[in-house]
PDB file of C-alpha atoms in Angstrom:
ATOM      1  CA  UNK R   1      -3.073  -1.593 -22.892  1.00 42.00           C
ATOM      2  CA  UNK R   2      -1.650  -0.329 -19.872  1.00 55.00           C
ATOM      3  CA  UNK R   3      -1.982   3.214 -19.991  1.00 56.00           C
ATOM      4  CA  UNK R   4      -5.715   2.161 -20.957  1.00 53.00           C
ATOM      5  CA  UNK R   5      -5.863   0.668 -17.466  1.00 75.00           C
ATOM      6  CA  UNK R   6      -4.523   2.814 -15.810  1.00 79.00           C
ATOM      7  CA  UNK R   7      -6.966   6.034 -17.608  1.00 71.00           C
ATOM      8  CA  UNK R   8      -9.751   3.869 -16.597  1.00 76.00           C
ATOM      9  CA  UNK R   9      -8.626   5.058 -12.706  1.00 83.00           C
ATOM     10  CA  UNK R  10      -8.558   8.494 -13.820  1.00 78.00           C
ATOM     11  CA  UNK R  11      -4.982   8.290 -14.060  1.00 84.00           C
ATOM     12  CA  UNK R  12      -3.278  10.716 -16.781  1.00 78.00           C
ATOM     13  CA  UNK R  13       0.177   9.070 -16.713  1.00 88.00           C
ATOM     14  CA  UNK R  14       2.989  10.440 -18.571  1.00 91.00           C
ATOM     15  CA  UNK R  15       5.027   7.834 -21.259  1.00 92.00           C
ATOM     16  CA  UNK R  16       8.060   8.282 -18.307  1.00 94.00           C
ATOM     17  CA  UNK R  17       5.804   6.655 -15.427  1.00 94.00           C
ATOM     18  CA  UNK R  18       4.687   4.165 -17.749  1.00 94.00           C
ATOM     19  CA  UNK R  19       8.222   3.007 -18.565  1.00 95.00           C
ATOM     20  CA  UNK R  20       8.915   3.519 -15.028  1.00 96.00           C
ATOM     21  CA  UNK R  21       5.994   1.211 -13.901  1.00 96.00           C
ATOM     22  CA  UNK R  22       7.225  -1.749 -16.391  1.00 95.00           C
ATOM     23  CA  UNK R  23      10.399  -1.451 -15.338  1.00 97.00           C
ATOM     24  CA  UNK R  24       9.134  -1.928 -11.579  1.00 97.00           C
ATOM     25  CA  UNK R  25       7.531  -5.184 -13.352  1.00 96.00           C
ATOM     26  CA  UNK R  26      10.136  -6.419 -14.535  1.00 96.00           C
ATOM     27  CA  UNK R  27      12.425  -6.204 -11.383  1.00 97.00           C
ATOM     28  CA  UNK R  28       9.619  -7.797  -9.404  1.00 97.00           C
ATOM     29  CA  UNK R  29       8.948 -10.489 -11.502  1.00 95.00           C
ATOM     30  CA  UNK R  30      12.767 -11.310 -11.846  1.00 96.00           C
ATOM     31  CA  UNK R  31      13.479 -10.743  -7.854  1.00 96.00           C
ATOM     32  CA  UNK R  32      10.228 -13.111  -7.318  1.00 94.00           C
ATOM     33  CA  UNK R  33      12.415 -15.845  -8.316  1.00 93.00           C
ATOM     34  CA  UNK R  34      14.378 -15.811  -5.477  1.00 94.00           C
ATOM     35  CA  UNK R  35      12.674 -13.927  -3.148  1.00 94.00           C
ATOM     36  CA  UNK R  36       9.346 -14.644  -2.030  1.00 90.00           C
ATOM     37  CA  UNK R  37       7.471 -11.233  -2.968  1.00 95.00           C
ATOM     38  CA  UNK R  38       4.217 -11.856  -4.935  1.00 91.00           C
ATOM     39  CA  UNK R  39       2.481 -15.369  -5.049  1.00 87.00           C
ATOM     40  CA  UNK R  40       4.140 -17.613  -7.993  1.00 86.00           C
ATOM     41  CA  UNK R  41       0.747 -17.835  -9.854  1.00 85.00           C
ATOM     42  CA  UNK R  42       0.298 -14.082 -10.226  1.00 88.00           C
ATOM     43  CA  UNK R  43       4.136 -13.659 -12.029  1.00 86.00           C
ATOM     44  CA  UNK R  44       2.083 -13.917 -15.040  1.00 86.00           C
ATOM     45  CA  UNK R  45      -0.255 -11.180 -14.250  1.00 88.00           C
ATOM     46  CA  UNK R  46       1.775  -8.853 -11.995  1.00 93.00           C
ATOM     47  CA  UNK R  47       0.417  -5.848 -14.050  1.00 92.00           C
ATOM     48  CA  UNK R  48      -3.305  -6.887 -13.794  1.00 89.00           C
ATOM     49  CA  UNK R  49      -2.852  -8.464 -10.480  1.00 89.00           C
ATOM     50  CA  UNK R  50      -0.450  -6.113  -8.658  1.00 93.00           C
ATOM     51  CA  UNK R  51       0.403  -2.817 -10.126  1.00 94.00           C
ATOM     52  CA  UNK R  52      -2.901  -1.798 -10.983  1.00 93.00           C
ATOM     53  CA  UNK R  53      -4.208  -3.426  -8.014  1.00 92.00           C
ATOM     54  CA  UNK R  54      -1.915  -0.617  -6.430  1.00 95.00           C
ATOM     55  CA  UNK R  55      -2.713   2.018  -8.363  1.00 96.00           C
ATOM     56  CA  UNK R  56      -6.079   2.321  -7.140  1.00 95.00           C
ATOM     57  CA  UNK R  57      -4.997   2.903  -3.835  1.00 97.00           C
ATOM     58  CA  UNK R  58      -3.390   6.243  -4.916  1.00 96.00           C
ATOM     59  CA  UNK R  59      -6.245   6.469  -7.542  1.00 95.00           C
ATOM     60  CA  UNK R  60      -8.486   7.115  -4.107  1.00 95.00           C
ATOM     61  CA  UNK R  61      -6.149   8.360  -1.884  1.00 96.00           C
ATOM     62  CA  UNK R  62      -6.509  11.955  -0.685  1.00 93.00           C
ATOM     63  CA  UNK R  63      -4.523  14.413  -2.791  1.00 87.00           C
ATOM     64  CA  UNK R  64      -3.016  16.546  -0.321  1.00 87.00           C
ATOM     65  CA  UNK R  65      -0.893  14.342   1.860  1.00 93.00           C
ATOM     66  CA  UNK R  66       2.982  14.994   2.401  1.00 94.00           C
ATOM     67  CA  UNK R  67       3.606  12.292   4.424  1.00 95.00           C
ATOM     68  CA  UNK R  68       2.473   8.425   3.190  1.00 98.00           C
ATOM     69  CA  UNK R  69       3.827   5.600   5.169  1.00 98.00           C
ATOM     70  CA  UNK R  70       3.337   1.817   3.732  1.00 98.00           C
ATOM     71  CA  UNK R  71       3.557  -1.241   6.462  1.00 98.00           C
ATOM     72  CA  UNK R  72       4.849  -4.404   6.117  1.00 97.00           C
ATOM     73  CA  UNK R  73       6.132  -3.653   2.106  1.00 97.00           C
ATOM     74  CA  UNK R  74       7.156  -6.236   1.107  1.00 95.00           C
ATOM     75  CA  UNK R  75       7.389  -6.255  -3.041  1.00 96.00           C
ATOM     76  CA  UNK R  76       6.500  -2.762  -3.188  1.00 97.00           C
ATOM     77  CA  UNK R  77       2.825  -3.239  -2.867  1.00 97.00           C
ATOM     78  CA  UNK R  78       1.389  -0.208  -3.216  1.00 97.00           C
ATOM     79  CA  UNK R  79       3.982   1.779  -1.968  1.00 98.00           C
ATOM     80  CA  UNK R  80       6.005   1.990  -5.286  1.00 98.00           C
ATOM     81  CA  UNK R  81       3.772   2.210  -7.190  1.00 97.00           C
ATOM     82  CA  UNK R  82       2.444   5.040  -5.509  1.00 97.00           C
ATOM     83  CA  UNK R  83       5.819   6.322  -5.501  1.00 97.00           C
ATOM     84  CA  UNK R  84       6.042   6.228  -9.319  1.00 97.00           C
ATOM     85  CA  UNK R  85       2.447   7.560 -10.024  1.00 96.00           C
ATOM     86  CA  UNK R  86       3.703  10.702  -7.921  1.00 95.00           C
ATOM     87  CA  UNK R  87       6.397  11.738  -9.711  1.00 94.00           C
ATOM     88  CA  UNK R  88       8.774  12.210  -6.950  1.00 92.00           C
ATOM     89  CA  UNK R  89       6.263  15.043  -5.251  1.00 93.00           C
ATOM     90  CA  UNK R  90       6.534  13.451  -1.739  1.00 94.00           C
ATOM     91  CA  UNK R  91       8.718  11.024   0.036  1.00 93.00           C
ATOM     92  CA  UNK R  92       6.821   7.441   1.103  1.00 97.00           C
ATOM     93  CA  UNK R  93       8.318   5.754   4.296  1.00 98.00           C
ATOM     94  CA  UNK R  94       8.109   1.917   4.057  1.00 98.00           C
ATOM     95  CA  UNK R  95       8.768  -0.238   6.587  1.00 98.00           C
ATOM     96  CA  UNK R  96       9.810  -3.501   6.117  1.00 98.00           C
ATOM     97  CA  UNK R  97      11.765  -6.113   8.253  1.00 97.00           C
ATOM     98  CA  UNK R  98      12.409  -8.585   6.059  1.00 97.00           C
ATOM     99  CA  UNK R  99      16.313  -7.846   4.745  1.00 97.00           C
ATOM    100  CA  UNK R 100      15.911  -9.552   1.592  1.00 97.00           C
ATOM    101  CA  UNK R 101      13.109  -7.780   0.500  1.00 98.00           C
ATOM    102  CA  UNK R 102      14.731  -4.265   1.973  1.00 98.00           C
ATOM    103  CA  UNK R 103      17.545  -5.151  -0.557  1.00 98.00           C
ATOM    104  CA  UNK R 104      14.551  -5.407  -3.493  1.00 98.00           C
ATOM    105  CA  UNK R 105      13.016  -2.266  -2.467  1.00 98.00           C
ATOM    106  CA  UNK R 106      16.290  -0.019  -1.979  1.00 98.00           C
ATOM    107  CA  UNK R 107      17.731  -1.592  -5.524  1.00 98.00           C
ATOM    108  CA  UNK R 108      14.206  -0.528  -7.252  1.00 98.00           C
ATOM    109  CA  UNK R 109      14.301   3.060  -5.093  1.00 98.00           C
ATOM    110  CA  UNK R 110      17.970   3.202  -6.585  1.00 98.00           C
ATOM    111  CA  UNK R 111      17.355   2.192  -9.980  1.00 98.00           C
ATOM    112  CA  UNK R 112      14.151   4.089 -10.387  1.00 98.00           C
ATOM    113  CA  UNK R 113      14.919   7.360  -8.999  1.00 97.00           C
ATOM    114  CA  UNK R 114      12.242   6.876  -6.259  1.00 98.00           C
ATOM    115  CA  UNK R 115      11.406   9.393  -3.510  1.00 97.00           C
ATOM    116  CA  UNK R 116      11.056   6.644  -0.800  1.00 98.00           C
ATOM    117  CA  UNK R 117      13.012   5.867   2.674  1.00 98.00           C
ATOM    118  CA  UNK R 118      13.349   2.033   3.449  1.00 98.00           C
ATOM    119  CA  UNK R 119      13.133   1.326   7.095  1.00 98.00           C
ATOM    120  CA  UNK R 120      14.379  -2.184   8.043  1.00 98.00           C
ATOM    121  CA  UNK R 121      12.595  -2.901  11.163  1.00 97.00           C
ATOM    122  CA  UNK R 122       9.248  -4.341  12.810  1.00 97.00           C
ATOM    123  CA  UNK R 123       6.211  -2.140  12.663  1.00 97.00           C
ATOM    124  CA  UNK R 124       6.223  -2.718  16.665  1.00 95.00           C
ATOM    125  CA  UNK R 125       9.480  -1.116  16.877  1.00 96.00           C
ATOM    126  CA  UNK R 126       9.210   1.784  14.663  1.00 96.00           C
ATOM    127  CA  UNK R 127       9.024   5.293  15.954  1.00 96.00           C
ATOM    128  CA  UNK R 128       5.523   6.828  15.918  1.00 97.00           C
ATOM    129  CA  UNK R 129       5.329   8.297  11.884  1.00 96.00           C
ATOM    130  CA  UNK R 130       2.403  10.500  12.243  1.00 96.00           C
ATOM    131  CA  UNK R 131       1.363   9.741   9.098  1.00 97.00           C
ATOM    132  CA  UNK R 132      -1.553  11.550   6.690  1.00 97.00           C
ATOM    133  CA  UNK R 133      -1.804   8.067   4.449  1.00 98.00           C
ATOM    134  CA  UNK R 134      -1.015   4.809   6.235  1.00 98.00           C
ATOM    135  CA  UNK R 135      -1.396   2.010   3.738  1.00 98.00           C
ATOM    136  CA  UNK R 136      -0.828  -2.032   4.311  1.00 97.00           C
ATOM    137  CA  UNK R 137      -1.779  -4.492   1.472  1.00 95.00           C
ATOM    138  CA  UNK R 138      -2.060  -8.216   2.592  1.00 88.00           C
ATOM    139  CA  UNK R 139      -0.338  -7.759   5.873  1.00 95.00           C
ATOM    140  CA  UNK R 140      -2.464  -8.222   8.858  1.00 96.00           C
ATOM    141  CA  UNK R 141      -6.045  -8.732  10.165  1.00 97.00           C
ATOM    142  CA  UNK R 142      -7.923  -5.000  10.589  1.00 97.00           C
ATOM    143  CA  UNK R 143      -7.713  -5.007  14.441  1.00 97.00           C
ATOM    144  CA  UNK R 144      -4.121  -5.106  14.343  1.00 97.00           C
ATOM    145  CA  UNK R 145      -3.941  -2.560  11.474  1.00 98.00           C
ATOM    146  CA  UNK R 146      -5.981  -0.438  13.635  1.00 98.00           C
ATOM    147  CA  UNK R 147      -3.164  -1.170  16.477  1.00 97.00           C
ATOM    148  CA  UNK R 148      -0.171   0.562  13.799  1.00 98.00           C
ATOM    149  CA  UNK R 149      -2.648   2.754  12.563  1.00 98.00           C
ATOM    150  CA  UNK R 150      -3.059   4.143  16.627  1.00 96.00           C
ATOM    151  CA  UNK R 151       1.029   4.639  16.446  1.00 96.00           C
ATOM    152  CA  UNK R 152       1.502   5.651  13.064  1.00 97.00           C
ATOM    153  CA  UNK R 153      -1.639   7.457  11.832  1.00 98.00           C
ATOM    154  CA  UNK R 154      -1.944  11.183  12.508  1.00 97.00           C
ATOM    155  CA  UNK R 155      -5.445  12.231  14.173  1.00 94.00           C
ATOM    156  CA  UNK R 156      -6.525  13.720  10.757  1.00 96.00           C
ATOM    157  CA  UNK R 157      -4.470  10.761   8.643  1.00 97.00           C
ATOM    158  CA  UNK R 158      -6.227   8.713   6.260  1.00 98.00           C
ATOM    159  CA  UNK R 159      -5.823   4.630   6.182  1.00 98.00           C
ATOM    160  CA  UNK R 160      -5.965   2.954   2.810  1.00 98.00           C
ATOM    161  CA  UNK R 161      -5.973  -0.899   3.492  1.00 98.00           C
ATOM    162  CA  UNK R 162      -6.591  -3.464   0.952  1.00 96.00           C
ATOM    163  CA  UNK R 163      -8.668  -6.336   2.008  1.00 97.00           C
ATOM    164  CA  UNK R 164      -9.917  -9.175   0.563  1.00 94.00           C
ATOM    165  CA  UNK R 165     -13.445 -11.261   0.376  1.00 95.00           C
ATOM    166  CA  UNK R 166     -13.982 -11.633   4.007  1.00 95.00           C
ATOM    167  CA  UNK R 167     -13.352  -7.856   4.640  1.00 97.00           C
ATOM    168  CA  UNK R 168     -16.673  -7.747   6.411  1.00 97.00           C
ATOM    169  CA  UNK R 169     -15.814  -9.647   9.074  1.00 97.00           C
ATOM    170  CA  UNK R 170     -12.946  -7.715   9.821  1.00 97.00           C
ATOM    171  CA  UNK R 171     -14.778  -5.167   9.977  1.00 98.00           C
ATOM    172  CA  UNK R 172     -17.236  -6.810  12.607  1.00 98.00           C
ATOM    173  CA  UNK R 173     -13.862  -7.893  14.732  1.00 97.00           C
ATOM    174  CA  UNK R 174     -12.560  -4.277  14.462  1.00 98.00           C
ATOM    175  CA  UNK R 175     -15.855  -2.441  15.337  1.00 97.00           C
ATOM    176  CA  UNK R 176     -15.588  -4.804  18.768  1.00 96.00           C
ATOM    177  CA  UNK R 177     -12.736  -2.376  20.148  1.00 96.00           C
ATOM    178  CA  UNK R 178     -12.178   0.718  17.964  1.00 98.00           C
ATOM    179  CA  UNK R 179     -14.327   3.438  16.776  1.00 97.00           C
ATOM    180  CA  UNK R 180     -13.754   4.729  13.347  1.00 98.00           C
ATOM    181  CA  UNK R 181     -15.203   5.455   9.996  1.00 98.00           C
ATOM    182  CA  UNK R 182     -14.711   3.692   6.508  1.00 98.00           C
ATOM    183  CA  UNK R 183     -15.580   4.080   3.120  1.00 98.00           C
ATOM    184  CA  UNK R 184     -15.554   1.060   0.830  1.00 98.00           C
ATOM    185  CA  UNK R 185     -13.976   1.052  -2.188  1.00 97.00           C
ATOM    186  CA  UNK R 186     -14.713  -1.822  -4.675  1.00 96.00           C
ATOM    187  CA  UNK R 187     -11.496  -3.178  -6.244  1.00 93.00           C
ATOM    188  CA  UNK R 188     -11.265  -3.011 -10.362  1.00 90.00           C
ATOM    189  CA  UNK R 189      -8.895  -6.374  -9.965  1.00 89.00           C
ATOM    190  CA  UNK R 190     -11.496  -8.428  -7.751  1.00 91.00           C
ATOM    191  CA  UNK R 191     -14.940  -7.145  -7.422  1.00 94.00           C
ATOM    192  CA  UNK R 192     -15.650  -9.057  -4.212  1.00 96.00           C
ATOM    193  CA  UNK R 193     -12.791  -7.191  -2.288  1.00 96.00           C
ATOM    194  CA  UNK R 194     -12.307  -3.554  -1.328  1.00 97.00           C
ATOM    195  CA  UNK R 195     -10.258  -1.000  -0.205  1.00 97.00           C
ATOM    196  CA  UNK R 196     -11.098   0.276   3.298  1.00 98.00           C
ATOM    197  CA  UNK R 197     -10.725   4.586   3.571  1.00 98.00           C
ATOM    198  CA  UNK R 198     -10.325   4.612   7.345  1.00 98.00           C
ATOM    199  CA  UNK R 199     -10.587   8.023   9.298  1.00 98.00           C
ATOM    200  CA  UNK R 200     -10.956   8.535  12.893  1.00 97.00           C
ATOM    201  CA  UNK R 201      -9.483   5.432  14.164  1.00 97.00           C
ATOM    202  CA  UNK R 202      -9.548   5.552  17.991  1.00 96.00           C
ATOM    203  CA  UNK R 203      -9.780   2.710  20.527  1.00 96.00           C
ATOM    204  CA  UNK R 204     -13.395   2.042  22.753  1.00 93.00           C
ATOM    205  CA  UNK R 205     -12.966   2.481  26.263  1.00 80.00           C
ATOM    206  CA  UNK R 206     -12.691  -0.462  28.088  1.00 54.00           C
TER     207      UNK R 206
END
């Protein structure tokens, strides 16, 4: 059943990912006992609810990248599962400032053989990344994505942000101050939320 999910995103896994991605379920729904990383009521579902969720971000993403940098990570949401899905092709950046959940996502990078770099430290404070992917899943309203995304986003980067019912009128709020083009993605978990594509983010002159 979830290789079928995951072929219904186009996604030819091999039986190595697979057992890497339930391993990555396992260690989140054990850590999630301690650690506040996914909501209590999704434990149950973290498969339905979170990895493939997260797979359709790299499901859409563009394919030549070499540079993807995840925001506020948290549990790993997408950024390892992204990481697993790739194989090991390119290294992910996440940044994270919670220490507890750094610990989760260096002892998964560890234990999985992951290609990723854990940064413990605010988004505000992080060094410009220059990113080609810039992803964020539950983490902030889309104006102050767009304010990372002006920092952390290369000029040509892509932003892959997962947003929920009321993405419209984030939208709306964003359009107020930046210019920038989306495409909208309708999630497979929830079809009343998307994922944003965001290119050409720049801010409107005041």
């Amino acid at each position: 059943m979830s290789e079928g999910n995951l072929r219904n995103l186009d996604l030819d896994v091999s039986r190595e990912t697979i057992e890497k991605l339930e391993a990555f379920e396992a260690l989140l729904a054990k850590w999630t006992k301690t650690i506040n990383l996914v909501a209590p009521n999704t434990v149950s579902s973290i498969w339905e609810r979170h990895i493939i969720d997260s797979a359709q971000v790299y499901s859409i993403s563009p394919k030549a990248w070499s540079n993807w940098v995840d925001l506020g990570s948290g549990g790993g949401l997408p950024a390892l599962v992204v990481a697993i899905l790739d194989g090991g092709q390119h290294p992910l950046t996440l940044i994270e400032s919670d220490q507890r959940k750094c610990l989760f996502l260096n002892t998964v990078r560890r234990e999985l053989s992951l290609n990723v770099l854990v940064k413990p430290e605010r988004i505000e404070n992080a060094n410009p990344t220059y990113s080609d992917i810039l992803s964020a899943r539950a983490l902030a309203p889309l104006p102050k994505l767009f304010e990372f995304a002006n920092t952390h986003l290369s000029n040509d980067g892509t932003a892959l942000f997962s947003k929920g019912e009321k993405y419209q009128e984030e939208l709306d709020a964003a359009n107020e101050n930046w210019f920038f083009e989306c495409v909208e993605h309708t999630s497979i978990t929830n079809p009343a939320s998307r994922i944003l594509e965001i290119s050409r983010i720049r801010p409107r002159e005041s």
